[in-house]
Coordinates of C-alpha atoms in Angstrom, one line a residue:
M1 CA 0.0 0.0 0.0
P2 CA 1.5 3.4 -1.0
E3 CA 2.3 6.0 1.7
W4 CA -0.4 8.5 2.3
N5 CA 0.9 12.1 1.6
G6 CA -2.5 13.9 1.8
L7 CA -5.1 14.8 -0.7
Q8 CA -4.0 17.8 -2.8
I9 CA -7.0 19.8 -4.1
P10 CA -6.3 22.7 -6.5
V11 CA -8.3 25.8 -5.4
A12 CA -9.3 26.4 -9.0
D13 CA -10.9 22.9 -9.2
L14 CA -12.6 23.5 -5.8
R15 CA -14.0 26.8 -7.1
R16 CA -15.4 25.0 -10.3
V17 CA -17.0 22.4 -8.2
F18 CA -18.7 25.0 -5.9
E19 CA -19.9 26.9 -9.0
R20 CA -21.3 23.8 -10.6
I21 CA -23.1 22.7 -7.5
L22 CA -24.5 26.2 -6.8
E23 CA -25.8 26.5 -10.4
H24 CA -27.6 23.2 -10.0
V25 CA -29.1 24.2 -6.7
E26 CA -30.3 27.5 -8.1
Q27 CA -31.9 25.7 -11.2
T28 CA -33.6 23.1 -9.1
A29 CA -34.4 24.8 -5.8
G30 CA -34.6 28.5 -6.9
K31 CA -32.9 31.5 -5.3
T32 CA -33.5 30.4 -1.7
V33 CA -32.8 27.0 -0.1
T34 CA -35.0 25.8 2.7
L35 CA -33.6 23.3 5.2
R36 CA -36.5 21.7 7.1
E37 CA -34.3 20.1 9.8
D38 CA -32.3 22.3 12.1
Y39 CA -30.5 19.9 14.5
F40 CA -28.1 17.1 13.5
Y41 CA -25.5 14.8 15.1
S42 CA -21.9 15.9 14.9
L43 CA -18.7 14.1 15.7
P44 CA -16.0 16.2 17.4
A45 CA -12.6 16.8 15.8
P46 CA -9.8 15.6 16.0
E47 CA -11.3 12.3 17.2
L48 CA -13.5 12.3 14.1
Y49 CA -10.4 11.5 12.0
D50 CA -8.9 8.8 14.3
V51 CA -10.6 5.8 12.7
G52 CA -8.2 3.5 14.5
K53 CA -10.2 4.1 17.7
D54 CA -13.8 3.7 18.6
A55 CA -16.0 6.5 17.2
P56 CA -16.4 9.5 19.5
E57 CA -19.6 10.3 21.2
P58 CA -21.8 12.5 18.9
T59 CA -22.7 16.0 19.9
I60 CA -25.7 18.0 18.6
G61 CA -25.2 20.7 15.9
Q62 CA -27.6 23.2 14.7
S63 CA -27.9 24.5 11.1
T64 CA -29.2 27.9 12.1
E65 CA -26.3 28.4 14.5
S66 CA -23.8 27.4 11.7
W67 CA -25.5 29.8 9.3
Q68 CA -25.5 32.6 11.8
N69 CA -21.8 32.0 12.5
L70 CA -21.1 32.2 8.8
T71 CA -23.0 35.4 8.2
S72 CA -22.3 37.3 11.4
H73 CA -18.5 37.8 11.0
P74 CA -17.9 38.0 7.2
D75 CA -14.7 40.0 7.4
S76 CA -13.0 38.2 10.3
D77 CA -9.8 36.3 9.5
W78 CA -9.9 34.6 12.9
T79 CA -13.0 32.5 11.9
V80 CA -11.9 31.2 8.5
N81 CA -10.9 27.7 9.6
W82 CA -14.2 27.4 11.5
E83 CA -16.1 28.7 8.5
F84 CA -15.1 25.6 6.6
V85 CA -16.7 23.5 9.4
W86 CA -19.9 25.6 9.5
L87 CA -20.2 25.7 5.7
G88 CA -19.7 21.9 5.8
D89 CA -22.7 21.6 8.2
I90 CA -24.8 23.6 5.7
L91 CA -23.6 21.8 2.6
R92 CA -24.1 18.4 4.2
A93 CA -27.7 19.3 5.2
M94 CA -28.4 20.5 1.6
G95 CA -27.0 17.3 0.2
H96 CA -29.2 15.2 2.6
L97 CA -32.4 17.3 2.8
L98 CA -33.0 18.9 -0.6
P99 CA -35.4 16.8 -2.8
E100 CA -32.8 15.7 -5.3
G101 CA -30.2 15.0 -2.7
G102 CA -31.5 11.6 -1.7
P103 CA -33.6 10.8 1.3
R104 CA -36.0 13.6 2.4
S105 CA -35.9 15.0 5.9
V106 CA -37.3 13.0 8.7
G107 CA -41.1 12.8 8.7
Q108 CA -41.6 13.8 5.0

């Protein structure tokens, strides 16, 4: 098995992926996305990435809190790393809960 040296992702490719996904969402869902579930299970880092051990206990996350965190400090450099995590919460919910993203939200 080859040595793992990390996954290298060119930023330009990442930008193209985001643009393609956002164009699709806008075409299928319109100009506003509605997430009908607010709370979700979250696994804490760095334990999340230590797959050689038992899975960590999940915590509860909240989409509205993640979105508020993203939109309340748009010019702060100190939150950029956390913004990836908060955006990940929103993107995951969009992938799971939008009609074309697979299973609908609970109870629908």
